[in-house]
XYZ file of C-alpha atoms in Angstrom:
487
model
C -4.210 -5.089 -9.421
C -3.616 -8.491 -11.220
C -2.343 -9.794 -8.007
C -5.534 -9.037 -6.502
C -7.660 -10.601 -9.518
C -5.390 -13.535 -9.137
C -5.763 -13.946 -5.440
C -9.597 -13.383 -5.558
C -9.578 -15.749 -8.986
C -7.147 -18.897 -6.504
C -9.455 -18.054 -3.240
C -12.445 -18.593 -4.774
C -10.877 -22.024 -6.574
C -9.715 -22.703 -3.205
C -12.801 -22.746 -1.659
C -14.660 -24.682 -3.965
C -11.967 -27.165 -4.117
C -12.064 -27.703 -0.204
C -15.957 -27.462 -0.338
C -15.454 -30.538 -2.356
C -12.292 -32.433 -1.648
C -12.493 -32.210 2.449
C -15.870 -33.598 2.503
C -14.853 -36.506 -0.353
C -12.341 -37.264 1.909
C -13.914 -37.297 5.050
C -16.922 -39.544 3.768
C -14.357 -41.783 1.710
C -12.398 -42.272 5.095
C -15.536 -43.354 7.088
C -16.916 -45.727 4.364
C -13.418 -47.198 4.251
C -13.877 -47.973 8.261
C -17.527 -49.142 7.996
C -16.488 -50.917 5.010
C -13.751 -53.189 6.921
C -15.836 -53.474 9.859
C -18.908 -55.286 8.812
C -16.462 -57.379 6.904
C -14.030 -58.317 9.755
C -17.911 -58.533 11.773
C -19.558 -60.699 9.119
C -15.858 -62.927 8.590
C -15.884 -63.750 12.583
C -19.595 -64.763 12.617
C -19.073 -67.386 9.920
C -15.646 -68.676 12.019
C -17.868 -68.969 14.836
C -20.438 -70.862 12.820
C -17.688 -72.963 11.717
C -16.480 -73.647 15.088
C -19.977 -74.003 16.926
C -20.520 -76.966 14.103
C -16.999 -78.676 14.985
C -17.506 -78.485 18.829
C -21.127 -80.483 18.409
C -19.547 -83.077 16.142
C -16.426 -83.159 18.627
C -13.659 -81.485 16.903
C -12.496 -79.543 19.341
C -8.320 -80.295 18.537
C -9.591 -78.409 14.854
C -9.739 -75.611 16.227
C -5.954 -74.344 16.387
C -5.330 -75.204 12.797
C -9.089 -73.776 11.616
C -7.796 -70.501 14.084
C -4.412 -70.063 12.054
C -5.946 -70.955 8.541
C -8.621 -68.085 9.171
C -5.759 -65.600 10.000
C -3.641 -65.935 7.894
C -6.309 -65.548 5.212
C -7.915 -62.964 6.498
C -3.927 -61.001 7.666
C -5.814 -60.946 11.365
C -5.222 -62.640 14.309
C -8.124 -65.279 16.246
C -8.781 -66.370 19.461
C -11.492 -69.043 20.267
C -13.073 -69.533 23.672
C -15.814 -72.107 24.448
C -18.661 -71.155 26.248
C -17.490 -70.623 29.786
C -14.965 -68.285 28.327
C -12.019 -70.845 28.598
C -9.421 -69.922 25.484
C -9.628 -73.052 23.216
C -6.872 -71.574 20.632
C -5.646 -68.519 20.194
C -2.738 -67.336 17.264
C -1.450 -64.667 18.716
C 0.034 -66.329 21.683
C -1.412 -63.931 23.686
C -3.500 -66.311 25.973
C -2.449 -69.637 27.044
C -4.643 -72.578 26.174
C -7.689 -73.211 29.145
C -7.185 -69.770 30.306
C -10.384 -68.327 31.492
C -10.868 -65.159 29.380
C -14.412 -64.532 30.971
C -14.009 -61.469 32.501
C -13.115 -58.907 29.503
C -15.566 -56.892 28.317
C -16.290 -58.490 25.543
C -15.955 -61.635 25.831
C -18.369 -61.371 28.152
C -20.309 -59.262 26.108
C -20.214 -62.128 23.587
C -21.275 -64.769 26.054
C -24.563 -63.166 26.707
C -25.146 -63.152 23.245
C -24.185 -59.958 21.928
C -21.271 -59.027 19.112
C -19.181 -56.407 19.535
C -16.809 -54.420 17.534
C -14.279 -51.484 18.403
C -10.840 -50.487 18.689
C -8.168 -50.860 20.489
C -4.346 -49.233 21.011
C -1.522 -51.075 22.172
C 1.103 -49.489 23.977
C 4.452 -49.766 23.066
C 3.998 -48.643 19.783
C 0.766 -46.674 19.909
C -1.058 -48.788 16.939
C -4.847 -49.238 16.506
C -6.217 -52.510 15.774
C -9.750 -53.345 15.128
C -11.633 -55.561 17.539
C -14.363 -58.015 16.891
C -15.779 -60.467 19.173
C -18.624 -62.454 18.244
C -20.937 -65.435 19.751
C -21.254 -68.638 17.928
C -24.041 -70.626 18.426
C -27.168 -71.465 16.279
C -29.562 -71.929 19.717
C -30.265 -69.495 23.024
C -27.257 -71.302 24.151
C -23.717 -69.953 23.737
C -21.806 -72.400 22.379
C -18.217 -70.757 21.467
C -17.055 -67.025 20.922
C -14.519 -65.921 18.316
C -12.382 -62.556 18.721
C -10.444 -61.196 15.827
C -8.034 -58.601 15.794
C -6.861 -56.707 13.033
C -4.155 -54.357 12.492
C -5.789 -50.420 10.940
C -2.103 -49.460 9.602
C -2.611 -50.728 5.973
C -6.180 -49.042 6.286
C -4.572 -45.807 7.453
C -2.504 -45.906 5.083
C -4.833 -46.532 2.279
C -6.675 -43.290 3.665
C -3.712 -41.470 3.903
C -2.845 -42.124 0.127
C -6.185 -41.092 -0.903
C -5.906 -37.580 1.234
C -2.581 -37.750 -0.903
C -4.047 -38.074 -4.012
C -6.933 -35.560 -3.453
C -4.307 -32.827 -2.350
C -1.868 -33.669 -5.499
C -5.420 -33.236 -7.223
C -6.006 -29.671 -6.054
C -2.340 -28.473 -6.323
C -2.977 -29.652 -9.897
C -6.355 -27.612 -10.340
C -4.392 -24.841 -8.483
C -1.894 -24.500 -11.147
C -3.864 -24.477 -13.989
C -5.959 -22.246 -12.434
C -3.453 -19.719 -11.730
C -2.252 -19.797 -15.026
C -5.579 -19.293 -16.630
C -6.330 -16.494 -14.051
C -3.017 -14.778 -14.498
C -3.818 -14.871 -18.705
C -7.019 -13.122 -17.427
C -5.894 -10.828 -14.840
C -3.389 -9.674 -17.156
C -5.750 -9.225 -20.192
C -8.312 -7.123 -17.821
C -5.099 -4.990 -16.297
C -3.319 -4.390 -19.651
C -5.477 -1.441 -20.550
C -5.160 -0.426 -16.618
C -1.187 -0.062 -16.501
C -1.271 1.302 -20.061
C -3.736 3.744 -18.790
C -1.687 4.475 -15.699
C 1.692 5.109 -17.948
C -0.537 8.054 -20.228
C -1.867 9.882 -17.174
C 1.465 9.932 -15.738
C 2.993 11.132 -19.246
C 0.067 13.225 -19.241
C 1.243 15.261 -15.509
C 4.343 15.339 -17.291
C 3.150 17.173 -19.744
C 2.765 15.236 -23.346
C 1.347 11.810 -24.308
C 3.819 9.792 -26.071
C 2.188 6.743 -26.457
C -1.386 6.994 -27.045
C -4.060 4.913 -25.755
C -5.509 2.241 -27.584
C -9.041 1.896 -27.913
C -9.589 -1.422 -29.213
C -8.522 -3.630 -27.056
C -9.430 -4.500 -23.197
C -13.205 -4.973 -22.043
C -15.655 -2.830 -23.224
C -15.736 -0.293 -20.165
C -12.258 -0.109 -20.059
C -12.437 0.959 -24.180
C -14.982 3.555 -23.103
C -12.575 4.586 -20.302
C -9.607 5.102 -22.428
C -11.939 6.794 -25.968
C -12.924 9.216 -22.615
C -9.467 9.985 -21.196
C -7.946 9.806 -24.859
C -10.211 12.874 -25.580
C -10.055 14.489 -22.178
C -6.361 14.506 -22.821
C -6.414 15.455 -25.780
C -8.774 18.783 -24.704
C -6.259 19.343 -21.525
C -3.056 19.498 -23.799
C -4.693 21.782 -26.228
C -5.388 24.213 -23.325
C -1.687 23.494 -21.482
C -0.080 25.023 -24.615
C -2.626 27.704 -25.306
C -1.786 29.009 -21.628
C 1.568 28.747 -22.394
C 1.763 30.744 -25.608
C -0.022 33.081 -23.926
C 2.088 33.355 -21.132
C 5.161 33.602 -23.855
C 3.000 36.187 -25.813
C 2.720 37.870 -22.698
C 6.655 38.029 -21.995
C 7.397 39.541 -25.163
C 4.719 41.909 -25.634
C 4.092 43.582 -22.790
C 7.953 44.433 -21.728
C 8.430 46.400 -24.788
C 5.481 48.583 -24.312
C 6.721 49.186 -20.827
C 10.254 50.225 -21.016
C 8.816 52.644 -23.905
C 6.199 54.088 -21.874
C 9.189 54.425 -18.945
C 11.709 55.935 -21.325
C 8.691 58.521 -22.308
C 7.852 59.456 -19.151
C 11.457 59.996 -18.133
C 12.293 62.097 -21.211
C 9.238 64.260 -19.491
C 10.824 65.571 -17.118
C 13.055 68.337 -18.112
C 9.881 70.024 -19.953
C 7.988 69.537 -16.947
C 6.721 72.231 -14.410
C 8.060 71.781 -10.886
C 4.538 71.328 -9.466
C 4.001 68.104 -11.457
C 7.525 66.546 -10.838
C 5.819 64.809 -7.997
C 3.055 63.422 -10.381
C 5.568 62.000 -12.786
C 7.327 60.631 -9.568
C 4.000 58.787 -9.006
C 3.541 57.667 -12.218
C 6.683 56.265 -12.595
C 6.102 54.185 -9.481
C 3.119 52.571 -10.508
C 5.093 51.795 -13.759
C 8.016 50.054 -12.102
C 5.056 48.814 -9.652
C 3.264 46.883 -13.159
C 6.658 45.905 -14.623
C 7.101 43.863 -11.329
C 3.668 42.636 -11.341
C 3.764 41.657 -15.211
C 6.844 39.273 -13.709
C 5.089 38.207 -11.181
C 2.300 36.634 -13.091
C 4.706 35.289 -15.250
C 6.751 33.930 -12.641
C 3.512 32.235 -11.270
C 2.545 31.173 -14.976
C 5.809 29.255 -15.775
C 5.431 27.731 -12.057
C 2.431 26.293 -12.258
C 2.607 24.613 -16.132
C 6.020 23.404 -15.988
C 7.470 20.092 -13.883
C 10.917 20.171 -12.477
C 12.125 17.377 -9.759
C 13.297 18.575 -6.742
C 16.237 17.972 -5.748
C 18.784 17.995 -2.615
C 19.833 21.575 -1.638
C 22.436 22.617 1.618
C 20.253 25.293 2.965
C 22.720 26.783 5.178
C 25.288 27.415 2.158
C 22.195 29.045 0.357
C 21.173 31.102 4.012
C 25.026 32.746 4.681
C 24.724 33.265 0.321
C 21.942 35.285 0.238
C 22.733 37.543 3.716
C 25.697 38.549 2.074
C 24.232 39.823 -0.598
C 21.215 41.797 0.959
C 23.474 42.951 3.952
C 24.691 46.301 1.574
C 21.145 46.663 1.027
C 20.056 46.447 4.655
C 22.855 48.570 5.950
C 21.358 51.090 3.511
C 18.650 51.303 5.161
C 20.656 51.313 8.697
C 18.993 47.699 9.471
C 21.321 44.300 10.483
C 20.866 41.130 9.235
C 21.513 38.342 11.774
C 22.249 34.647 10.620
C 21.934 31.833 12.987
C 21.367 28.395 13.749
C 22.327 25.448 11.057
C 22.002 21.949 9.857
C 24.199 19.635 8.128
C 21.480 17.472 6.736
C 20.426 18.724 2.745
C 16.548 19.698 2.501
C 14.642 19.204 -0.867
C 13.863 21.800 -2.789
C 13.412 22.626 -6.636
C 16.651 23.879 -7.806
C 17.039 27.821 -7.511
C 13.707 27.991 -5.113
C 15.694 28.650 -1.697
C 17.331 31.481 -2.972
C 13.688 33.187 -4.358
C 12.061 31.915 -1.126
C 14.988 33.809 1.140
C 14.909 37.003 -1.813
C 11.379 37.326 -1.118
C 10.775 36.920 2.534
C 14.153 39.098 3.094
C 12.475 42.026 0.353
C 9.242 42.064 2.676
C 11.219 41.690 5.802
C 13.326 44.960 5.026
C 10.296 46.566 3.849
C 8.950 47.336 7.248
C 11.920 47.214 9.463
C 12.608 50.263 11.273
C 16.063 52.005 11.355
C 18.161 50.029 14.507
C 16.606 46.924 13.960
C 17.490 43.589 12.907
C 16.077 40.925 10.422
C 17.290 37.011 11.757
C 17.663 34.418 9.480
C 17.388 31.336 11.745
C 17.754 27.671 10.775
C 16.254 25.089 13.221
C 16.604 21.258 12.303
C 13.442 19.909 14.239
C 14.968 16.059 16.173
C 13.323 13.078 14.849
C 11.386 11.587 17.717
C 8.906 9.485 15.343
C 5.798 11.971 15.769
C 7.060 14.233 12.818
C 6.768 12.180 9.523
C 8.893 13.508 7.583
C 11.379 15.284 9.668
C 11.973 18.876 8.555
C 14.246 21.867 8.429
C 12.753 25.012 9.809
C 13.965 28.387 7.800
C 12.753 31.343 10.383
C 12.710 34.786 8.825
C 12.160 36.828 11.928
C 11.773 40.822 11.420
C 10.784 43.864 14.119
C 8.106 45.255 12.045
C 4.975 46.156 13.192
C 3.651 42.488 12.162
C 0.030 41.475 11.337
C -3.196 40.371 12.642
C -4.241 36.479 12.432
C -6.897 37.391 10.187
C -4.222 38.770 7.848
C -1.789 36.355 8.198
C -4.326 33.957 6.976
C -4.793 36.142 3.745
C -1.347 36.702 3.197
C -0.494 33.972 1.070
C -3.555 35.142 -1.598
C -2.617 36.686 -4.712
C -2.384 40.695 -5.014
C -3.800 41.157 -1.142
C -1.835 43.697 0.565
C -2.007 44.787 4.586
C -3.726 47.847 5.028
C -0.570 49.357 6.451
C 1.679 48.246 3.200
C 3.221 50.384 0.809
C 1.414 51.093 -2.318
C 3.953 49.945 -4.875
C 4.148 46.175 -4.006
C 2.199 44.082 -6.195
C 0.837 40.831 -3.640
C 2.719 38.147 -5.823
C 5.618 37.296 -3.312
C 4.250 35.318 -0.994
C 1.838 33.371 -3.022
C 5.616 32.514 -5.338
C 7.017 31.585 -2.264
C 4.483 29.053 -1.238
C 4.354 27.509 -4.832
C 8.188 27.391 -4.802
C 7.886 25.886 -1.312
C 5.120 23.013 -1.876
C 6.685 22.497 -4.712
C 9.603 20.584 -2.760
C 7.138 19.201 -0.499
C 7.484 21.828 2.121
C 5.080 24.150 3.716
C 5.256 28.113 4.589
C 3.522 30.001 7.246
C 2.997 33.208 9.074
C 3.166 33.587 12.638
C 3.650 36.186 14.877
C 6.911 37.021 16.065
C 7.659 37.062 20.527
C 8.390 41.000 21.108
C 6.298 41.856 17.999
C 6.809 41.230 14.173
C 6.225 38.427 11.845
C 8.058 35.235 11.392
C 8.096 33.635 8.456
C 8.575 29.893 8.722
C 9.296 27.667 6.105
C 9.565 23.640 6.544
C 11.677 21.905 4.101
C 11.789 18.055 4.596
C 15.203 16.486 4.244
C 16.513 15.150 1.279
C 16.788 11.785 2.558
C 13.136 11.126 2.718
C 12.365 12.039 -1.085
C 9.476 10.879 -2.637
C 7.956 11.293 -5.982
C 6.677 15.024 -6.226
C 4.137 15.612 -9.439
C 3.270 19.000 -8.335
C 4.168 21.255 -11.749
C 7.262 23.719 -10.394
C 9.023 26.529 -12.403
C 10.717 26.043 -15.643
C 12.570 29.579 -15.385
C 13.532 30.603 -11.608
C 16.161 32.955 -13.276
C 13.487 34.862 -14.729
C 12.037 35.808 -11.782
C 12.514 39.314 -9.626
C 15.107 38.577 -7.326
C 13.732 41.169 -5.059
C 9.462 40.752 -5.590
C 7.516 43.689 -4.869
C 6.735 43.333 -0.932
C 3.081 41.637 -0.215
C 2.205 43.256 3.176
C-alpha cells in the first residue's frame, strides 16, 4: 500500500512537472530560434545598407575587409554580390570573386527584392547553419545583396543545456517529492500494517499487541476503536466456547461410564425377556459416548490453529491397513492396498491417520462377507491444468453405495442413509472433511464402477505449501480412532 500512495503521490508530480517543463522548453527553444533569426535578419540588412552606401560613393575594394570585419564580429560568415548577382567578396572562400551567383534561390530571391531566411545542412558532417540573404538598396533598384551564414551548434547547444537544466530541475522536485510522499504514505499505512499484524494475531488466536487508537487519520482511529472492540467481543466468546467445550469433556464422561457401569450391574437381576432391552440401551449409550467425542473432536477442530505440515501418505496408508486388517478379517472382509507416491502431501499432523480410521470404520460397516475394501493411492501428473497438483487417497468398498442426492448430504453433521445402522452418530465424515481442508485438501463421494462408494480425498503436495489460517485440531489423539459410521 505505501508503494501505491507513493507511485500515485510521484505520477501525479510527474505529470504536473511535464505539463510544465515540456511546454517551457518547447516555447524557450523556439524563442531562442526566432530570437537569433531576426537578429542575424536585422544584422545583414544594415551590412547591406553599409555596402549599398560604399558601392554609390565607389568603394567597391571595401568590401572584402567590411565582409571579414562583419564576420568575425558577428562569429558568421558573408558573402556580397552586386546587383547582377556577381560575388563581390565572400569569407568563406566558398565562391570565387566575379562568380555569377544568380541562379540560387535566394540570391535570386534577394535580387527581386525580397529577404529570405532558412536553414541549411551541409553534408559531410550533417550541421545546420542558418541562412540569411538580404537586398541592399535604398531605391526600386537592387543595388547589392548580402548572405550570411551562421553556424546553429552553439544555439543547439544552448537549448540542449537548458532541456538539461529543466530535467536536473525535475529529478530534483522528484526527490523531494518522494521523500515527502514516502513520510506520508508511511504515516497513512502505519495504522494499516499495525492493523494487519492484530487481525492476523487475532486468527491466531490472542492479541498481543493492541491497537492504538490515537494515532493515524481519523477514519483509520475509528477503524481500529471498531476492530479493537470487535476483537475484544470475539476473544471473549473464543474462550467461552472453549471452556465449554472443556466443561463438556469432563462432565459429561463421568456421568456416562456411571450410567454404563449401572446398567451393566443390571443384568444379572434382570428377566430374560428384557436382556434384549438392556442390550439396546446399552447401544445407544456407547452410541452417545461416541457422539459426546465427536462434538468434541469437532469443537477442538474448529477453535484451535495447527500448521500443516509434510506427511508420506503411503507410510501412513500400509500403517493403518495393518492395523484394521484383524478387524476386517473378523468380519471375513480383505483389505487391498495399492498404488503409491513418493512425493509427501500436506496435511495437519495426525489427520491422515483419522481421515483413513474413519473412511476404513464406514467402509467395513457395510461390506458384505467375501468382499474387499481398496485403499488406492493415485498421484495425479502435473500437466499445468491442475494448480496445485494433488495426491488422490481412494477408499473404494462393495457396499451397497448411495444415491447422488445422499452423497451430497453426507458430509452434514448427524445425517445418516436411510439404510445405516442405528448406532452411528453422523460426525465422521463431517471430521474428515475439517481434518482434510484443513491441509488444503478436499474430500468427496462418488460412486464406485461395479457398485459402492469411493471415497476420494485430494491432498496437495507438500512442495506447494502455502499459508493455511483455517483453525485445525489441537488434540487429534483425543479423537475415536474408529468414529461411529455416518451412512
Amino acid at each position: 500500500m505505501t508503494r501505491r500512495l507513493l507511485l500515485s503521490h510521484l505520477s501525479l508530480i510527474l505529470l504536473v512537472l511535464l505539463a510544465l517543463e515540456v511546454p517551457f522548453g518547447v516555447l524557450y527553444a523556439r524563442s531562442e530560434v526566432a530570437r537569433f533569426s531576426r537578429t542575424a535578419e536585422q544584422g545583414a540588412m544594415t551590412l547591406a545598407e553599409v555596402c549599398e552606401d560604399r558601392m554609390e560613393h565607389g568603394l567597391t575594394t571595401d568590401l572584402p575587409d567590411l565582409a571579414v570585419a562583419y564576420g568575425r564580429r558577428t562569429g558568421g560568415t558573408v558573402l556580397v554580390a552586386d546587383h547582377r548577382g556577381v560575388v563581390l567578396a565572400d569569407t568563406a572562400a566558398r565562391a570565387v570573386v566575379g562568380e555569377d551567383l544568380s541562379a540560387e534561390p535566394d540570391i535570386s530571391t534577394a535580387l527581386h527584392d525580397r529577404s529570405t531566411v532558412g536553414t541549411r545542412r551541409t553534408a559531410p558532417a550533417d550541421s545546420e547553419f542558418l541562412v540569411v540573404t538580404v537586398p541592399g538598396g535604398s531605391s526600386p533598384a537592387v543595388a547589392c545583396v548580402v548572405r550570411t551564414v551562421y553556424a546553429l551548434g552553439p544555439l543547439d547547444a544552448r537549448v540542449h543545456t537548458t532541456w538539461l537544466f529543466l530535467a536536473a530541475l525535475g529529478l530534483g522536485v522528484l526527490a523531494v517529492a518522494s521523500l515527502i510522499g514516502l513520510a506520508l504514505a508511511r504515516s497513512i499505512t502505519r495504522p494499516v500494517r499495525a492493523l494487519e499484524r492484530a487481525t492476523a494475531q487475532l486468527a491466531e488466536g490472542r492479541i498481543t499487541d493492541p491497537l492504538a487508537t490515537d494515532r493515524g487519520p481519523a477514519e483509520l482511529r475509528r477503524l481500529a476503536a471498531s476492530f479493537t472492540r470487535t476483537a475484544t467481543r470475539l476473544q471473549h466468546l473464543l474462550q467461552a466456547q472453549q471452556a465449554f467445550a472443556s466443561d463438556v469433556s469432563h462432565q459429561l464422561k463421568t456421568p456416562l461410564t456411571a450410567l454404563r457401569l449401572r446398567l451393566e450391574n443390571f443384568e444379572p437381576h434382570l428377566a430374560p425377556c428384557a436382556q434384549d432391552s438392556l442390550d439396546k440401551a446399552l447401544g445407544e449409550l456407547e452410541r452417545l459416548s461416541r457422539m459426546v467425542h465427536g462434538l468434541l473432536a469437532l469443537a477442538r477442530l474448529e477453535n484451535t490453529e495447527i500448521r500443516a505440515a509434510a506427511a508420506d501418505l503411503d507410510a501412513v496408508v500400509r500403517d493403518r491397513a495393518d492395523i484394521w486388517t484383524a478387524f476386517a478379517a473378523e468380519q471375513q472382509v480383505g483389505i487391498v492396498v495399492c498404488g503409491g507416491t513418493s512425493v509427501p502431501v500436506l496435511a495437519v499432523p495426525g489427520a491422515l491417520e483419522q481421515i483413513i480410521d474413519n473412511l476404513l470404520s464406514n467402509a467395513l460397516r457395510v461390506s458384505a462377507p467375501g468382499t474387499s475394501v481398496t485403499l488406492a493411492v493415485v498421484a495425479t501428473p502435473v500437466d499445468g491444468t491442475r494448480t496445485p497438483p494433488v495426491t488422490e487417497l481412494h477408499v473404494t468398498d462393495q457396499g451397497p453405495g448411495m444415491t447422488e442426492a445422499e452423497r451430497h448430504r453426507a458430509f452434514d453433521r448427524f445425517w445418516r442413509a436411510p439404510h445405516a445402522d442405528h448406532d452411528g452418530t453422523g460426525l465422521g465424515l463431517p471430521l474428515v472433511r475439517h481434518l482434510t481442508r484443513a491441509g488444503g485438501g478436499e474430500v468427496t463421494l462418488e460412486a464406485a464402477p461395479g457398485g459402492g462408494l469411493d471415497a476420494v480425498v485430494r491432498l496437495r503436495h507438500a512442495d506447494c505449501r502455502e499459508r493455511h489460517d483455517r483453525p485445525v485440531t489441537a488434540a487429534h489423539a483425543d479423537a475415536a480412532a474408529r468414529p461411529a459410521p455416518v451412512r
